[in-house]
Amino acid sequence: MAVTFEVVMMHTASIILGFCCLFAYNSFLSSPSYLEHYFQFAAVKSNDNVSTLPDAKTPSFWNNISTWVTVLMMVPMFLMQFAMLSPWVLRQNVQTRMIIGAFFSLVSVLLVPVTAASGGVSEGSAMAVLIIACLLCGAATSALESSLYAFYGALPTRYMTSFVTGGGISGAITSVLRIVISVGLPPTFSGVKASAVIFFTIGMALMVLTIAIVLLLRLSPFVRSYVPDYRRPEDVARCAHTEADQAAEETRLRRLRLDADNVGTPVVQEPIAGAEGIEKSNQNTVAPLQGVAEVAVGDNGEPARSGSDSSCVTSPDSAEATAAEEEEGQTSVIVVVRKIWVMMVCLIADLFTTMVLFPGIGLKAMHVSKKPTTTHGDGTTWGSEAMMPMIVVLMFNVGDAIGRLSINFHCVWAPRSWVPFIVVVRTIVCVIPLALGVCTPKVIDSNANPIVMFLVLGITKGYLIGLTMAYGSSDPRLTPKERGIAGACLCFALLIGMTFGSVVSLIVVTQAL
């Protein structure tokens, strides 16, 4: 019962951390009306009469705030990934990395509403606060996400899929929350401010929750057994003792094999002392001379490990590799990339094609007569945000959550060799209808086009993210130490696809459509 409870708690923690990971980032993207007029909110404490508020001195910045916010967060996210894969950062404690990322995410979402709370802030100062907050949020989110992927890369694959699922659920709930707030609150000064405060407050609370969970995970013997950075001094001593016993047993078995070679007799296989889950199913039978104790295979093709000492034991083949790595002081990122580069390329292609289409080109494919019109209100309020784009984005996020959730069921996994083919087919299936929807004259002139295609785009995107993350982090060629680095490498690939896809989408929307 205790083991079952721990498994449930680990899955719950994984989903919650996946949900929390990007919420601070989404808080900025979910408050466009607030950020567009942020200099006015920072200038006065409370005023529902928009006509008396100060006018913008730099309207080009505030009128394109959504684009600026995206770029200001995306650039440091991209650059931070290079730092997260540097040897110095990889040598740092993964728990510390996660806490630092969550702390600065908390500071970034706290900075914006607190600065504007008392009023009296100039437009230049408001702009500086917003730029600093976006840069800080992008860098902190990248550090947190990369560290979490590195953490879950070291755990069994089923927890990686739970973490990925939490990320999909976060997007769907954010979209629903944005629609509810937009409908429930009036588009007045106080209403828009209240909606933004709700998002930023939730973001702050979730970052506090993230830090609490990261600290509480240290109490789990299961986590300590798989993640060396979480081990206590007594765990390290126990693992060192276990590894010493294993090394001695390996030496003894090699001598027996050598003696058997000299006399031509078979060797009776014995389980390696202290190695749980590493033994032959026919322990009591006589094995051939060349037989070596095999590693039992568990979920998703991983070595079956259990118990608090499980990660202290490695297979005979990987023991020498691990020892060599420790002598060098670190595992080369290049070595890991060479083993999982196919999954990284598939992940980049999945995110690139997604961000090229979402949301810019897809929203351009909406029915002409139903395209949202920009309104500036009646002089005392701001016009409410268009509902149709939010519904289309909601469908994408719901599809993304469904796709990620499906990966938790191993029966729907496509074979590893099929993944590149699925990426290509998915791109063709999703691009053609949306491309036709923006042609002039329109070939597909219906709001059903972007709704259906964004749902399909979301499902396939979430499915491929989960699949590539699972296959990449559990590649059988990876050593236990390399699996954590593989998680960070996959996060790097994910962000490359997002960054370049967003840039191409921005160019297409602004220059060609």
Short mmCIF file of C-alpha atoms in Angstrom, two decimals:
data_model
loop_
_atom_site.label_atom_id
_atom_site.label_comp_id
_atom_site.label_asym_id
_atom_site.label_seq_id
_atom_site.Cartn_x
_atom_site.Cartn_y
_atom_site.Cartn_z
CA MET A 1 0.00 0.00 0.00
CA ALA A 2 2.88 2.37 0.82
CA VAL A 3 4.47 1.77 -2.57
CA THR A 4 1.16 2.37 -4.37
CA PHE A 5 0.61 5.57 -2.42
CA GLU A 6 4.09 6.82 -3.33
CA VAL A 7 3.51 6.08 -7.02
CA VAL A 8 0.22 8.01 -6.93
CA MET A 9 1.87 10.93 -5.17
CA MET A 10 4.74 10.95 -7.68
CA HIS A 11 2.31 11.05 -10.61
CA THR A 12 0.33 13.81 -8.89
CA ALA A 13 3.46 15.85 -8.24
CA SER A 14 4.55 15.36 -11.87
CA ILE A 15 1.25 16.65 -13.25
CA ILE A 16 1.22 19.62 -10.85
CA LEU A 17 4.79 20.59 -11.75
CA GLY A 18 3.95 20.33 -15.44
CA PHE A 19 0.91 22.53 -14.84
CA CYS A 20 2.92 25.10 -12.87
CA CYS A 21 5.95 25.19 -15.15
CA LEU A 22 4.62 27.56 -17.83
CA PHE A 23 1.88 29.39 -15.95
CA ALA A 24 4.03 32.43 -15.13
CA TYR A 25 4.92 32.66 -18.82
CA ASN A 26 1.25 32.32 -19.79
CA SER A 27 0.26 35.04 -17.32
CA PHE A 28 1.86 37.66 -19.56
CA LEU A 29 0.28 36.23 -22.72
CA SER A 30 -3.16 36.02 -21.10
CA SER A 31 -3.39 39.72 -20.17
CA PRO A 32 -3.10 41.61 -23.49
CA SER A 33 -5.51 44.45 -22.59
CA TYR A 34 -3.74 45.07 -19.29
CA LEU A 35 -0.25 45.11 -20.81
CA GLU A 36 -1.34 47.30 -23.73
CA HIS A 37 -2.39 50.00 -21.24
CA TYR A 38 0.11 49.14 -18.52
CA PHE A 39 1.64 52.63 -18.48
CA GLN A 40 -1.84 54.00 -17.64
CA PHE A 41 -2.39 51.48 -14.86
CA ALA A 42 1.02 52.39 -13.47
CA ALA A 43 0.33 56.12 -13.73
CA VAL A 44 -2.85 56.17 -11.61
CA LYS A 45 -4.11 54.04 -8.79
CA SER A 46 -7.78 53.85 -9.79
CA ASN A 47 -9.69 55.54 -12.59
CA ASP A 48 -12.51 54.10 -14.70
CA ASN A 49 -12.69 57.21 -16.88
CA VAL A 50 -10.28 56.30 -19.68
CA SER A 51 -10.56 59.75 -21.27
CA THR A 52 -8.69 61.32 -18.35
CA LEU A 53 -5.78 58.88 -18.44
CA PRO A 54 -2.42 59.95 -19.92
CA ASP A 55 -1.80 59.29 -23.61
CA ALA A 56 1.04 57.08 -24.79
CA LYS A 57 4.25 58.81 -25.87
CA THR A 58 5.45 55.62 -27.60
CA PRO A 59 2.25 54.17 -29.13
CA SER A 60 4.16 51.86 -31.48
CA PHE A 61 5.37 49.87 -28.46
CA TRP A 62 2.06 49.64 -26.64
CA ASN A 63 -0.06 48.96 -29.75
CA ASN A 64 2.12 45.93 -30.56
CA ILE A 65 2.61 44.81 -26.98
CA SER A 66 1.65 41.15 -27.60
CA THR A 67 4.41 40.82 -30.18
CA TRP A 68 6.91 42.64 -27.98
CA VAL A 69 6.09 40.51 -24.94
CA THR A 70 6.47 37.31 -26.96
CA VAL A 71 9.84 38.39 -28.36
CA LEU A 72 11.10 39.73 -25.02
CA MET A 73 10.37 36.38 -23.35
CA MET A 74 11.35 34.12 -26.25
CA VAL A 75 14.85 35.56 -26.78
CA PRO A 76 16.11 35.00 -23.19
CA MET A 77 14.39 31.60 -23.15
CA PHE A 78 16.37 30.63 -26.23
CA LEU A 79 19.69 32.02 -24.97
CA MET A 80 19.23 30.52 -21.51
CA GLN A 81 19.03 27.04 -23.02
CA PHE A 82 22.64 27.30 -24.14
CA ALA A 83 23.61 28.18 -20.57
CA MET A 84 21.53 25.29 -19.19
CA LEU A 85 23.57 22.83 -21.30
CA SER A 86 26.93 24.28 -20.30
CA PRO A 87 29.23 22.00 -18.25
CA TRP A 88 29.19 24.38 -15.28
CA VAL A 89 25.38 24.44 -15.03
CA LEU A 90 25.09 20.68 -15.52
CA ARG A 91 27.39 20.17 -12.56
CA GLN A 92 25.04 22.18 -10.30
CA ASN A 93 22.46 20.49 -8.12
CA VAL A 94 19.25 19.96 -10.13
CA GLN A 95 17.13 20.80 -7.08
CA THR A 96 18.89 24.15 -6.77
CA ARG A 97 18.37 24.84 -10.47
CA MET A 98 14.63 24.19 -10.19
CA ILE A 99 14.26 26.41 -7.13
CA ILE A 100 16.19 29.28 -8.74
CA GLY A 101 14.04 29.07 -11.88
CA ALA A 102 10.81 29.04 -9.88
CA PHE A 103 11.97 31.88 -7.60
CA PHE A 104 12.79 34.26 -10.46
CA SER A 105 9.55 33.32 -12.23
CA LEU A 106 7.80 34.35 -9.03
CA VAL A 107 9.70 37.65 -8.98
CA SER A 108 8.81 38.38 -12.62
CA VAL A 109 5.05 37.98 -12.14
CA LEU A 110 5.23 39.87 -8.82
CA LEU A 111 7.09 42.81 -10.35
CA VAL A 112 4.39 43.96 -12.80
CA PRO A 113 1.30 44.30 -10.54
CA VAL A 114 3.25 45.51 -7.49
CA THR A 115 4.90 48.34 -9.42
CA ALA A 116 1.53 49.56 -10.70
CA ALA A 117 -0.30 49.12 -7.39
CA SER A 118 0.32 52.59 -5.96
CA GLY A 119 0.39 54.60 -9.22
CA GLY A 120 2.61 57.58 -9.96
CA VAL A 121 4.92 55.68 -12.34
CA SER A 122 6.06 57.40 -15.54
CA GLU A 123 5.59 55.81 -18.94
CA GLY A 124 9.32 55.25 -19.38
CA SER A 125 9.58 53.56 -15.99
CA ALA A 126 6.51 51.42 -16.73
CA MET A 127 8.07 50.35 -20.02
CA ALA A 128 11.33 49.48 -18.26
CA VAL A 129 9.50 47.43 -15.61
CA LEU A 130 7.60 45.51 -18.25
CA ILE A 131 10.72 44.81 -20.33
CA ILE A 132 12.70 43.65 -17.28
CA ALA A 133 9.81 41.45 -16.11
CA CYS A 134 9.46 39.80 -19.54
CA LEU A 135 13.19 39.18 -19.89
CA LEU A 136 13.35 37.77 -16.37
CA CYS A 137 10.28 35.60 -16.91
CA GLY A 138 11.65 34.16 -20.15
CA ALA A 139 15.04 33.30 -18.66
CA ALA A 140 13.54 31.91 -15.43
CA THR A 141 10.95 29.83 -17.28
CA SER A 142 13.68 28.35 -19.47
CA ALA A 143 15.82 27.51 -16.42
CA LEU A 144 12.86 25.95 -14.59
CA GLU A 145 11.62 23.96 -17.59
CA SER A 146 15.08 22.67 -18.52
CA SER A 147 15.79 21.64 -14.92
CA LEU A 148 12.45 19.85 -14.61
CA TYR A 149 13.03 17.95 -17.83
CA ALA A 150 16.50 17.00 -16.59
CA PHE A 151 14.97 15.82 -13.30
CA TYR A 152 12.27 13.73 -14.98
CA GLY A 153 14.74 12.41 -17.52
CA ALA A 154 16.46 10.60 -14.66
CA LEU A 155 13.19 9.01 -13.47
CA PRO A 156 11.25 6.18 -15.16
CA THR A 157 9.53 7.27 -18.36
CA ARG A 158 6.01 7.09 -16.94
CA TYR A 159 6.76 10.12 -14.76
CA MET A 160 8.12 12.06 -17.73
CA THR A 161 4.81 11.45 -19.55
CA SER A 162 2.88 12.65 -16.48
CA PHE A 163 4.96 15.83 -16.39
CA VAL A 164 4.35 16.43 -20.11
CA THR A 165 0.62 15.85 -19.55
CA GLY A 166 0.57 18.52 -16.84
CA GLY A 167 1.94 21.03 -19.34
CA GLY A 168 -0.94 20.32 -21.72
CA ILE A 169 -3.51 20.65 -18.97
CA SER A 170 -2.01 24.02 -18.03
CA GLY A 171 -2.64 25.45 -21.50
CA ALA A 172 -6.25 24.25 -21.57
CA ILE A 173 -7.06 25.61 -18.10
CA THR A 174 -5.38 28.93 -18.92
CA SER A 175 -7.59 29.32 -22.01
CA VAL A 176 -10.76 28.46 -20.09
CA LEU A 177 -9.80 30.87 -17.31
CA ARG A 178 -9.15 33.64 -19.81
CA ILE A 179 -12.57 33.16 -21.43
CA VAL A 180 -14.36 33.05 -18.06
CA ILE A 181 -12.62 36.23 -16.89
CA SER A 182 -13.29 38.03 -20.17
CA VAL A 183 -17.00 37.19 -19.96
CA GLY A 184 -17.37 37.73 -16.21
CA LEU A 185 -15.53 41.03 -15.80
CA PRO A 186 -16.46 44.31 -17.49
CA PRO A 187 -13.96 45.92 -19.91
CA THR A 188 -13.47 48.88 -17.58
CA PHE A 189 -10.27 50.10 -15.96
CA SER A 190 -10.95 48.16 -12.75
CA GLY A 191 -12.24 45.10 -14.65
CA VAL A 192 -9.18 44.77 -16.88
CA LYS A 193 -6.89 45.36 -13.90
CA ALA A 194 -8.71 42.72 -11.84
CA SER A 195 -8.37 40.12 -14.61
CA ALA A 196 -4.62 40.72 -14.85
CA VAL A 197 -4.19 40.59 -11.07
CA ILE A 198 -6.00 37.23 -11.03
CA PHE A 199 -3.59 35.76 -13.58
CA PHE A 200 -0.46 37.14 -11.94
CA THR A 201 -1.61 36.10 -8.47
CA ILE A 202 -2.27 32.54 -9.62
CA GLY A 203 1.15 32.54 -11.27
CA MET A 204 2.80 33.62 -8.01
CA ALA A 205 0.91 31.00 -5.99
CA LEU A 206 1.89 28.23 -8.41
CA MET A 207 5.56 29.20 -8.24
CA VAL A 208 5.40 28.97 -4.44
CA LEU A 209 3.76 25.56 -4.83
CA THR A 210 6.50 24.51 -7.25
CA ILE A 211 9.24 25.40 -4.76
CA ALA A 212 7.39 23.52 -2.00
CA ILE A 213 7.02 20.36 -4.11
CA VAL A 214 10.66 20.47 -5.23
CA LEU A 215 11.73 20.61 -1.58
CA LEU A 216 9.28 17.91 -0.46
CA LEU A 217 10.52 15.51 -3.14
CA ARG A 218 13.68 15.18 -1.08
CA LEU A 219 11.64 13.17 1.44
CA SER A 220 10.92 10.47 -1.14
CA PRO A 221 13.27 7.45 -1.03
CA PHE A 222 12.17 6.70 -4.59
CA VAL A 223 13.40 10.07 -5.88
CA ARG A 224 16.63 9.80 -3.91
CA SER A 225 17.28 6.40 -5.44
CA TYR A 226 17.11 7.71 -9.00
CA VAL A 227 18.36 11.30 -8.70
CA PRO A 228 21.86 11.57 -7.16
CA ASP A 229 21.45 15.30 -6.45
CA TYR A 230 18.61 14.51 -4.04
CA ARG A 231 20.55 11.99 -1.98
CA ARG A 232 21.37 12.55 1.64
CA PRO A 233 24.85 11.76 3.05
CA GLU A 234 23.61 8.40 4.32
CA ASP A 235 22.20 7.62 0.85
CA VAL A 236 25.55 8.41 -0.73
CA ALA A 237 27.33 6.16 1.77
CA ARG A 238 24.86 3.34 1.16
CA CYS A 239 25.20 3.65 -2.61
CA ALA A 240 28.99 3.69 -2.34
CA HIS A 241 28.85 0.53 -0.24
CA THR A 242 26.46 -1.13 -2.70
CA GLU A 243 28.60 -0.18 -5.68
CA ALA A 244 31.69 -1.54 -3.90
CA ASP A 245 29.90 -4.83 -3.25
CA GLN A 246 28.79 -4.97 -6.86
CA ALA A 247 32.33 -4.32 -8.09
CA ALA A 248 33.69 -7.07 -5.83
CA GLU A 249 31.02 -9.47 -7.07
CA GLU A 250 31.81 -8.63 -10.67
CA THR A 251 35.51 -9.32 -10.02
CA ARG A 252 34.64 -12.66 -8.44
CA LEU A 253 32.46 -13.68 -11.37
CA ARG A 254 35.16 -12.74 -13.86
CA ARG A 255 37.64 -14.91 -12.00
CA LEU A 256 35.17 -17.79 -12.07
CA ARG A 257 34.75 -17.33 -15.81
CA LEU A 258 38.53 -17.27 -16.25
CA ASP A 259 38.88 -20.46 -14.22
CA ALA A 260 36.10 -22.04 -16.25
CA ASP A 261 37.90 -21.09 -19.46
CA ASN A 262 40.97 -22.88 -18.20
CA VAL A 263 39.16 -26.09 -17.24
CA GLY A 264 36.32 -25.96 -19.81
CA THR A 265 33.43 -26.18 -17.32
CA PRO A 266 30.28 -24.08 -17.21
CA VAL A 267 29.70 -21.43 -14.55
CA VAL A 268 26.60 -21.39 -12.40
CA GLN A 269 24.93 -17.98 -12.67
CA GLU A 270 24.32 -16.17 -9.40
CA PRO A 271 22.49 -12.91 -8.83
CA ILE A 272 24.77 -9.95 -8.25
CA ALA A 273 24.75 -9.05 -4.58
CA GLY A 274 22.46 -6.14 -3.84
CA ALA A 275 21.16 -5.89 -7.42
CA GLU A 276 17.37 -5.88 -7.34
CA GLY A 277 15.73 -6.79 -10.60
CA ILE A 278 19.05 -7.96 -12.17
CA GLU A 279 18.93 -11.70 -12.44
CA LYS A 280 17.88 -14.42 -14.80
CA SER A 281 14.41 -15.85 -14.59
CA ASN A 282 15.99 -19.32 -14.26
CA GLN A 283 18.36 -18.56 -11.41
CA ASN A 284 18.55 -22.16 -10.28
CA THR A 285 19.66 -23.56 -13.65
CA VAL A 286 23.15 -23.97 -15.01
CA ALA A 287 23.94 -21.25 -17.59
CA PRO A 288 26.43 -21.39 -20.47
CA LEU A 289 29.91 -20.11 -19.90
CA GLN A 290 29.40 -16.91 -21.90
CA GLY A 291 26.13 -16.00 -20.15
CA VAL A 292 26.11 -12.76 -18.19
CA ALA A 293 23.44 -11.69 -15.75
CA GLU A 294 20.78 -9.86 -17.80
CA VAL A 295 18.90 -6.72 -16.86
CA ALA A 296 15.17 -7.20 -16.40
CA VAL A 297 13.15 -4.89 -18.63
CA GLY A 298 10.37 -2.85 -17.08
CA ASP A 299 7.96 -0.23 -18.36
CA ASN A 300 8.71 1.33 -21.74
CA GLY A 301 11.82 -0.76 -22.24
CA GLU A 302 13.66 0.64 -19.20
CA PRO A 303 15.71 -1.39 -16.74
CA ALA A 304 13.39 -2.61 -14.00
CA ARG A 305 14.60 -0.97 -10.83
CA SER A 306 12.91 -0.86 -7.47
CA GLY A 307 13.69 -0.18 -3.89
CA SER A 308 15.64 2.58 -2.28
CA ASP A 309 18.97 1.26 -3.54
CA SER A 310 17.86 0.65 -7.11
CA SER A 311 19.81 3.42 -8.79
CA CYS A 312 22.95 2.47 -6.91
CA VAL A 313 23.14 -0.57 -9.19
CA THR A 314 23.98 -0.47 -12.86
CA SER A 315 24.19 -3.21 -15.42
CA PRO A 316 27.64 -4.77 -15.95
CA ASP A 317 27.97 -3.08 -19.34
CA SER A 318 27.11 0.40 -18.08
CA ALA A 319 29.17 0.14 -14.90
CA GLU A 320 32.45 0.62 -16.76
CA ALA A 321 30.98 3.50 -18.79
CA THR A 322 29.70 5.21 -15.65
CA ALA A 323 33.08 4.84 -13.96
CA ALA A 324 34.80 6.36 -16.96
CA GLU A 325 32.37 9.29 -16.94
CA GLU A 326 33.04 9.98 -13.28
CA GLU A 327 36.76 9.98 -13.95
CA GLU A 328 36.24 12.63 -16.62
CA GLY A 329 34.04 14.62 -14.24
CA GLN A 330 31.09 15.07 -16.56
CA THR A 331 29.17 13.49 -19.40
CA SER A 332 29.54 15.21 -22.73
CA VAL A 333 26.37 16.77 -24.11
CA ILE A 334 27.60 15.90 -27.59
CA VAL A 335 27.65 12.20 -26.70
CA VAL A 336 24.02 12.40 -25.53
CA VAL A 337 22.93 14.33 -28.63
CA ARG A 338 24.50 11.69 -30.88
CA LYS A 339 22.31 9.06 -29.24
CA ILE A 340 18.99 10.94 -29.31
CA TRP A 341 19.42 13.32 -32.26
CA VAL A 342 16.57 11.72 -34.23
CA MET A 343 14.06 12.44 -31.45
CA MET A 344 15.47 15.95 -31.06
CA VAL A 345 15.03 16.67 -34.78
CA CYS A 346 11.47 15.30 -34.68
CA LEU A 347 10.71 17.48 -31.65
CA ILE A 348 12.12 20.57 -33.39
CA ALA A 349 10.06 19.83 -36.52
CA ASP A 350 6.90 19.25 -34.46
CA LEU A 351 7.20 22.57 -32.61
CA PHE A 352 8.40 24.50 -35.66
CA THR A 353 5.42 23.53 -37.82
CA THR A 354 3.06 24.12 -34.90
CA MET A 355 4.27 27.63 -34.13
CA VAL A 356 4.31 28.60 -37.81
CA LEU A 357 0.58 27.89 -37.94
CA PHE A 358 -0.41 28.78 -34.36
CA PRO A 359 -1.90 31.21 -33.74
CA GLY A 360 -1.16 33.76 -36.49
CA ILE A 361 -1.85 31.93 -39.75
CA GLY A 362 -4.67 29.91 -38.21
CA LEU A 363 -6.50 33.00 -36.98
CA LYS A 364 -6.09 34.58 -40.41
CA ALA A 365 -8.05 31.62 -41.80
CA MET A 366 -11.23 32.61 -39.93
CA HIS A 367 -14.35 33.57 -41.91
CA VAL A 368 -14.03 37.09 -43.35
CA SER A 369 -17.43 38.28 -42.17
CA LYS A 370 -16.69 37.07 -38.66
CA LYS A 371 -13.20 38.45 -38.29
CA PRO A 372 -12.91 40.36 -35.00
CA THR A 373 -12.82 44.12 -35.34
CA THR A 374 -10.68 46.31 -33.12
CA THR A 375 -12.65 48.69 -30.97
CA HIS A 376 -11.46 51.34 -28.58
CA GLY A 377 -14.55 51.43 -26.42
CA ASP A 378 -16.90 54.33 -25.77
CA GLY A 379 -14.40 56.68 -24.15
CA THR A 380 -14.93 55.29 -20.67
CA THR A 381 -14.14 51.61 -21.25
CA TRP A 382 -11.98 49.46 -23.46
CA GLY A 383 -13.64 47.22 -26.03
CA SER A 384 -13.93 43.62 -24.86
CA GLU A 385 -11.54 41.11 -26.38
CA ALA A 386 -12.84 39.15 -29.38
CA MET A 387 -14.26 35.80 -28.28
CA MET A 388 -13.73 33.80 -31.48
CA PRO A 389 -9.89 33.88 -31.38
CA MET A 390 -9.99 32.75 -27.74
CA ILE A 391 -12.26 29.83 -28.67
CA VAL A 392 -9.92 28.79 -31.49
CA VAL A 393 -6.93 28.93 -29.13
CA LEU A 394 -8.92 26.97 -26.54
CA MET A 395 -9.52 24.19 -29.08
CA PHE A 396 -5.79 24.01 -29.75
CA ASN A 397 -4.95 23.81 -26.05
CA VAL A 398 -7.63 21.18 -25.42
CA GLY A 399 -6.25 19.14 -28.30
CA ASP A 400 -2.73 19.54 -26.92
CA ALA A 401 -3.89 18.24 -23.52
CA ILE A 402 -5.61 15.25 -25.16
CA GLY A 403 -2.50 14.40 -27.18
CA ARG A 404 -0.22 14.57 -24.15
CA LEU A 405 -2.65 12.58 -22.01
CA SER A 406 -2.76 9.78 -24.60
CA ILE A 407 0.97 9.12 -24.15
CA ASN A 408 0.25 7.80 -20.65
CA PHE A 409 -1.32 4.77 -22.35
CA HIS A 410 1.49 2.71 -23.83
CA CYS A 411 -0.86 0.94 -26.24
CA VAL A 412 -1.14 4.08 -28.40
CA TRP A 413 2.61 4.54 -28.76
CA ALA A 414 3.80 4.40 -32.34
CA PRO A 415 7.06 2.51 -32.93
CA ARG A 416 10.17 4.63 -32.57
CA SER A 417 11.02 4.28 -36.27
CA TRP A 418 7.61 5.69 -37.26
CA VAL A 419 8.01 9.02 -35.48
CA PRO A 420 9.77 10.92 -38.33
CA PHE A 421 7.13 9.68 -40.80
CA ILE A 422 4.31 10.84 -38.49
CA VAL A 423 5.90 14.30 -38.24
CA VAL A 424 5.95 14.67 -42.03
CA VAL A 425 2.39 13.42 -42.55
CA ARG A 426 1.08 15.59 -39.74
CA THR A 427 2.65 18.68 -41.29
CA ILE A 428 1.01 18.04 -44.66
CA VAL A 429 -2.41 17.28 -43.14
CA CYS A 430 -2.44 20.44 -41.02
CA VAL A 431 -0.78 22.91 -43.37
CA ILE A 432 -2.95 22.45 -46.47
CA PRO A 433 -6.40 23.30 -44.99
CA LEU A 434 -5.07 26.32 -43.07
CA ALA A 435 -3.08 27.53 -46.08
CA LEU A 436 -6.15 27.25 -48.29
CA GLY A 437 -8.10 29.19 -45.67
CA VAL A 438 -5.91 32.26 -46.10
CA CYS A 439 -5.79 32.20 -49.91
CA THR A 440 -7.45 34.97 -51.96
CA PRO A 441 -10.07 34.21 -53.01
CA LYS A 442 -10.68 31.88 -50.12
CA VAL A 443 -11.06 28.20 -50.91
CA ILE A 444 -12.18 27.25 -47.41
CA ASP A 445 -14.20 30.16 -46.01
CA SER A 446 -15.52 28.93 -42.69
CA ASN A 447 -14.72 29.28 -39.01
CA ALA A 448 -14.96 25.50 -38.79
CA ASN A 449 -11.67 25.30 -40.69
CA PRO A 450 -9.39 26.84 -38.02
CA ILE A 451 -11.39 25.28 -35.18
CA VAL A 452 -11.09 21.74 -36.54
CA MET A 453 -7.53 22.13 -37.76
CA PHE A 454 -6.34 23.71 -34.51
CA LEU A 455 -7.88 20.79 -32.63
CA VAL A 456 -6.03 18.34 -34.90
CA LEU A 457 -2.86 20.44 -34.68
CA GLY A 458 -3.07 20.43 -30.88
CA ILE A 459 -3.70 16.69 -30.55
CA THR A 460 -0.86 15.74 -32.88
CA LYS A 461 1.50 18.30 -31.35
CA GLY A 462 0.86 17.04 -27.82
CA TYR A 463 1.12 13.39 -28.91
CA LEU A 464 4.45 13.95 -30.66
CA ILE A 465 5.89 15.98 -27.77
CA GLY A 466 5.04 13.19 -25.34
CA LEU A 467 6.32 10.49 -27.68
CA THR A 468 9.64 12.16 -28.50
CA MET A 469 10.23 13.07 -24.87
CA ALA A 470 9.51 9.51 -23.76
CA TYR A 471 11.63 7.84 -26.43
CA GLY A 472 14.45 10.37 -26.13
CA SER A 473 14.79 10.22 -22.34
CA SER A 474 14.51 6.41 -22.17
CA ASP A 475 16.85 5.53 -25.05
CA PRO A 476 18.46 2.20 -24.03
CA ARG A 477 21.89 3.48 -25.05
CA LEU A 478 21.81 6.19 -22.38
CA THR A 479 23.51 5.63 -19.05
CA PRO A 480 21.68 6.71 -15.87
CA LYS A 481 23.79 9.87 -15.72
CA GLU A 482 23.11 10.67 -19.38
CA ARG A 483 19.34 10.42 -18.99
CA GLY A 484 19.19 13.62 -16.96
CA ILE A 485 21.25 15.43 -19.59
CA ALA A 486 18.98 13.98 -22.29
CA GLY A 487 15.99 15.67 -20.65
CA ALA A 488 17.74 19.05 -20.83
CA CYS A 489 18.75 18.40 -24.47
CA LEU A 490 15.16 17.60 -25.42
CA CYS A 491 13.99 20.81 -23.74
CA PHE A 492 16.58 22.67 -25.81
CA ALA A 493 15.20 21.10 -28.99
CA LEU A 494 11.66 22.00 -27.97
CA LEU A 495 12.60 25.66 -27.52
CA ILE A 496 14.51 25.81 -30.81
CA GLY A 497 11.38 24.66 -32.63
CA MET A 498 9.20 27.16 -30.77
CA THR A 499 11.56 30.09 -31.34
CA PHE A 500 12.16 29.66 -35.06
CA GLY A 501 8.53 28.70 -35.70
CA SER A 502 7.33 31.87 -33.98
CA VAL A 503 9.78 34.02 -35.97
CA VAL A 504 8.68 32.53 -39.30
CA SER A 505 5.02 32.95 -38.33
CA LEU A 506 5.59 36.59 -37.42
CA ILE A 507 7.31 37.24 -40.77
CA VAL A 508 4.56 35.50 -42.76
CA VAL A 509 1.71 37.24 -40.93
CA THR A 510 3.23 40.73 -41.06
CA GLN A 511 4.79 40.60 -44.53
CA ALA A 512 2.72 38.16 -46.61
CA LEU A 513 -0.82 38.08 -45.20
#
